[in-house]
Short mmCIF file of C-alpha atoms in Angstrom, two decimals:
data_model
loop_
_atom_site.label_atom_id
_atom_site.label_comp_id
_atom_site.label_asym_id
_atom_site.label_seq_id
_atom_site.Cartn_x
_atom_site.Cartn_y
_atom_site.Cartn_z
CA UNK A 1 235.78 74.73 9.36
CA UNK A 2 233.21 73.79 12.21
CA UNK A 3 230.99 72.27 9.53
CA UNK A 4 234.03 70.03 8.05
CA UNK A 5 235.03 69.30 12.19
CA UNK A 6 231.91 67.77 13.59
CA UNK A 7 230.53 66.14 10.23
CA UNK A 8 234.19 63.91 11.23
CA UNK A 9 233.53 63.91 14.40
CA UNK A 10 230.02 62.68 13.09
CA UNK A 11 231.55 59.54 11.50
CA UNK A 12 233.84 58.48 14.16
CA UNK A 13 230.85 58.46 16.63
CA UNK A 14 230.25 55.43 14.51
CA UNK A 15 232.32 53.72 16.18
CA UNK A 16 232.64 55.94 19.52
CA UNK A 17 230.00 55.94 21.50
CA UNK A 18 231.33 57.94 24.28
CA UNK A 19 231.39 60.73 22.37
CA UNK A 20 227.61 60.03 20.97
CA UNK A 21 226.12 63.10 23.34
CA UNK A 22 228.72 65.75 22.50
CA UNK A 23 228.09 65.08 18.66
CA UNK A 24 224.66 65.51 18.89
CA UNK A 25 224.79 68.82 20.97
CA UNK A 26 227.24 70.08 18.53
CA UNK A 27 224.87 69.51 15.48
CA UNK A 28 222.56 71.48 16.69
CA UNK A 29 224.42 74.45 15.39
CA UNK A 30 225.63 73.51 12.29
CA UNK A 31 224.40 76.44 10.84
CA UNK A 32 225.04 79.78 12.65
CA UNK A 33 228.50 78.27 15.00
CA UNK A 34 229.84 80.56 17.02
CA UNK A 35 233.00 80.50 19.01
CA UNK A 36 231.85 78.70 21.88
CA UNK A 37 230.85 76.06 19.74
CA UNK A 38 234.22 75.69 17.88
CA UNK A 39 235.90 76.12 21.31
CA UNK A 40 233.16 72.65 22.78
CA UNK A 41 234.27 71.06 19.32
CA UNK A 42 238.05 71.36 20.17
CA UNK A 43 237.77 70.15 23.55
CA UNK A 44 236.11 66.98 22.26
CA UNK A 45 238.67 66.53 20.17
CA UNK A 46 241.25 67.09 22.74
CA UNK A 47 239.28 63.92 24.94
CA UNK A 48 239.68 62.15 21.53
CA UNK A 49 243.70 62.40 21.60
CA UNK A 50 243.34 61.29 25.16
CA UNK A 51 241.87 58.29 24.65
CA UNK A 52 243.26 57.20 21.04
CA UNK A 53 243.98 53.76 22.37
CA UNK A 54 240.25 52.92 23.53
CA UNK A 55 237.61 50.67 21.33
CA UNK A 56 235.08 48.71 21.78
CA UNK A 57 235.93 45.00 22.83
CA UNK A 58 233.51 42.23 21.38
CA UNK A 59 234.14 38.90 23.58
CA UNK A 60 233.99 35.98 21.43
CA UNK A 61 232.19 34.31 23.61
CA UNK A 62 228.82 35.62 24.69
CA UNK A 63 224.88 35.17 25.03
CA UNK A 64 222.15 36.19 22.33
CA UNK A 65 220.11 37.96 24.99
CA UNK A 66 219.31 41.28 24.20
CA UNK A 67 219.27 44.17 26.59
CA UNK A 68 218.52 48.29 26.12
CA UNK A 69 218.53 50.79 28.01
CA UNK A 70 216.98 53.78 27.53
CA UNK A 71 216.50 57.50 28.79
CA UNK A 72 215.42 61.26 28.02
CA UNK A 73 216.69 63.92 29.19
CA UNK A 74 213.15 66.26 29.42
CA UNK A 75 212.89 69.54 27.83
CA UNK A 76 216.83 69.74 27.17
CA UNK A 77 216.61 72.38 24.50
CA UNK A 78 216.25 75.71 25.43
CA UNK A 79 215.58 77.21 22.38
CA UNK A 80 212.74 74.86 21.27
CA UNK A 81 211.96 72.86 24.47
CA UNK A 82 212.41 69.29 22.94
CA UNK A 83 213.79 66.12 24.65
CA UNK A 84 216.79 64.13 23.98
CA UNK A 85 216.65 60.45 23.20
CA UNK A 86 219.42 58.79 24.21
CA UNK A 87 219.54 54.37 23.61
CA UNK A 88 221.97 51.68 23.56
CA UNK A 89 221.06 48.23 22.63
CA UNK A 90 223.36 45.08 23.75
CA UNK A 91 223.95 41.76 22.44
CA UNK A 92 225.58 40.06 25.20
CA UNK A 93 228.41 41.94 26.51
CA UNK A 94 228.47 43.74 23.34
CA UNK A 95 227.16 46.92 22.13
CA UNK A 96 225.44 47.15 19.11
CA UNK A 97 223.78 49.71 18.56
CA UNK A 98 223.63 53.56 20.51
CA UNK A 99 221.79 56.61 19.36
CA UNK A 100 221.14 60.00 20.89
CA UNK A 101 218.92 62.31 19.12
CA UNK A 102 216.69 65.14 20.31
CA UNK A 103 212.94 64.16 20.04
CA UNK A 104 210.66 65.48 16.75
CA UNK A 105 207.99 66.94 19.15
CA UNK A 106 208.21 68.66 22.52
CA UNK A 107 206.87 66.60 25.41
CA UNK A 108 204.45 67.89 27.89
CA UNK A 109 205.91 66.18 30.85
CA UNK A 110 209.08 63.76 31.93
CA UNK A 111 206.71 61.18 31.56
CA UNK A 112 206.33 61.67 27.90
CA UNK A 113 209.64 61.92 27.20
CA UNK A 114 210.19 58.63 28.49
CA UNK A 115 207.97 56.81 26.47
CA UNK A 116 208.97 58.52 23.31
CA UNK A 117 212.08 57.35 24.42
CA UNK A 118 211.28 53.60 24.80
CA UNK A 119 208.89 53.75 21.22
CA UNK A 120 212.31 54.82 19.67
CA UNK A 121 214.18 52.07 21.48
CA UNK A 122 212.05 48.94 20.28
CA UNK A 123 210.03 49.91 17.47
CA UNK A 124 210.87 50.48 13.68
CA UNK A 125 213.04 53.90 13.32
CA UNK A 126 211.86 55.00 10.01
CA UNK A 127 208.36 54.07 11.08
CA UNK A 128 208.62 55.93 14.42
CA UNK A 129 210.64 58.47 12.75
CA UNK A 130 207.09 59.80 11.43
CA UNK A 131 204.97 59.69 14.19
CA UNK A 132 204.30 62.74 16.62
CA UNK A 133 201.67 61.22 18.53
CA UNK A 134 201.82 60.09 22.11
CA UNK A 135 199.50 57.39 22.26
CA UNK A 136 200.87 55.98 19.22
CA UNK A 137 204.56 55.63 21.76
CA UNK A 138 202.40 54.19 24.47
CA UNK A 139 201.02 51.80 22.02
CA UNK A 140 203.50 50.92 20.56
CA UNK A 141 205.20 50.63 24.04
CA UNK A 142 202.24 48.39 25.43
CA UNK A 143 202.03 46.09 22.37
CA UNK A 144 205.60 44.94 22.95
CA UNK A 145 205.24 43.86 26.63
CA UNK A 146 201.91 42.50 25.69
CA UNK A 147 203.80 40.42 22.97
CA UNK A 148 206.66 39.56 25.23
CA UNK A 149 208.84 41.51 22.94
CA UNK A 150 210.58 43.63 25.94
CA UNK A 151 210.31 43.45 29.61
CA UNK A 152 210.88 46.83 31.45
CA UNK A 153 212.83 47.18 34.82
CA UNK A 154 213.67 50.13 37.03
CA UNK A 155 217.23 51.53 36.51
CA UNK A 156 219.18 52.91 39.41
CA UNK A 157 220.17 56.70 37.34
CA UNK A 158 223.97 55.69 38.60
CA UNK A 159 223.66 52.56 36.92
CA UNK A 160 221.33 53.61 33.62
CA UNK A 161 223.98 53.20 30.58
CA UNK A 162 221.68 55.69 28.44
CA UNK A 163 222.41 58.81 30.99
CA UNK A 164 225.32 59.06 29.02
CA UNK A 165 223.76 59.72 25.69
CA UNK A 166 221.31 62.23 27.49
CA UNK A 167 222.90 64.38 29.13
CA UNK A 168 226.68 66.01 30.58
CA UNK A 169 227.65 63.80 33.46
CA UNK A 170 230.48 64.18 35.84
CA UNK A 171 233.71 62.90 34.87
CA UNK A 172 233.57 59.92 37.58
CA UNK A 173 230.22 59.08 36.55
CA UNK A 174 230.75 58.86 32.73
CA UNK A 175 234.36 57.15 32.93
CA UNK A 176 232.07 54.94 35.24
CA UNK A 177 229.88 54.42 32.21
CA UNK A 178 232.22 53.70 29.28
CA UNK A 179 233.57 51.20 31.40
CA UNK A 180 230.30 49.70 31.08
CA UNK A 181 229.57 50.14 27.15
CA UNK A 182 232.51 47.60 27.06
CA UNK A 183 235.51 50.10 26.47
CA UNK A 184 238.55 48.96 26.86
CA UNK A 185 241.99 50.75 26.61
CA UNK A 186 243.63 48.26 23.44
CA UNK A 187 247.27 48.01 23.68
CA UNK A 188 249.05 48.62 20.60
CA UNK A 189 250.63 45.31 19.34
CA UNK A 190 254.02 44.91 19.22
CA UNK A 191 255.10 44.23 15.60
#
């Protein structure tokens, strides 16, 4: 039954990225779920009921300049001490693309995290999917400012998008968030 409930819940993060972080935690014990885990599973599905009516709103109108944000969340996993990746890329006002996704090696510092983080964020996934080495991130990091690719810019934590796909925030501070990803409440139209 758990399996069945978050590989759904897997799909409709497809399309809701609020929900992106909880998914991912709740993957992590797709194999040995206990009831703790069923119980987190439920209570995401009870924020799902609440908030049937939201969606993503894609203005017709808006710029071709893209913008990411990016984050880790260091040493997140207590059982095998790896980071969480969290991105979201926009187009415009409009969000595109969002991952989160706990990192293939365990980082040595913050630091680290952080630029395995970025590689992820503006490099090819199934090449970077591959590679466990740090200075390959860095790299790969460097060669894109070098190229003019990205530019990088400090994020105020209350005001970094990706926090959300990191880590468990406080209500205020998430709602704060989605408001941000361009969620809207859609009114159901009256036929």
């Amino acid at each position: 039954m758990y399996r069945r409930l978050v590989g759904r819940l897997i799909y409709l993060s497809l399309t809701r990225p609020n929900i992106a972080q909880g998914v991912q935690q709740l993957t992590q014990f797709m194999q040995s779920p206990c009831s703790d885990h069923l119980k987190s599973a439920l209570h995401l599905l009870k924020y799902l009921k609440g908030t049937l009516l939201h969606g993503l709103y894609y203005p017709v109108e808006s710029s071709l300049q893209l913008t990411a944000y990016c984050d880790a969340d260091w040493a997140t996993c207590t059982i095998t001490w790896k980071s969480i990746t969290g991105y979201c890329v926009f187009l415009g006002d409009s969000l595109v693309s969002w991952k989160t996704k706990k990192q293939a090696t365990v980082s040595r510092s913050s630091a680290e995290a952080e630029y395995r983080s970025m590689a992820t964020t503006v490099s090819n996934s199934v090449f970077h999917e591959r590679t466990k080495y740090l200075d390959i991130d860095c790299h790969i990091v460097r060669e894109k400012l070098k190229a003019g690719f990205i530019t990088t810019s400090h994020v105020p934590s209350k005001f970094q998008i990706a926090n959300m796909f990191t880590k468990i925030l406080p209500f205020a501070a998430f709602k704060f968030l989605i408001s941000k990803l361009g969620m809207i409440y859609v009114f159901p139209s009256q036929a």
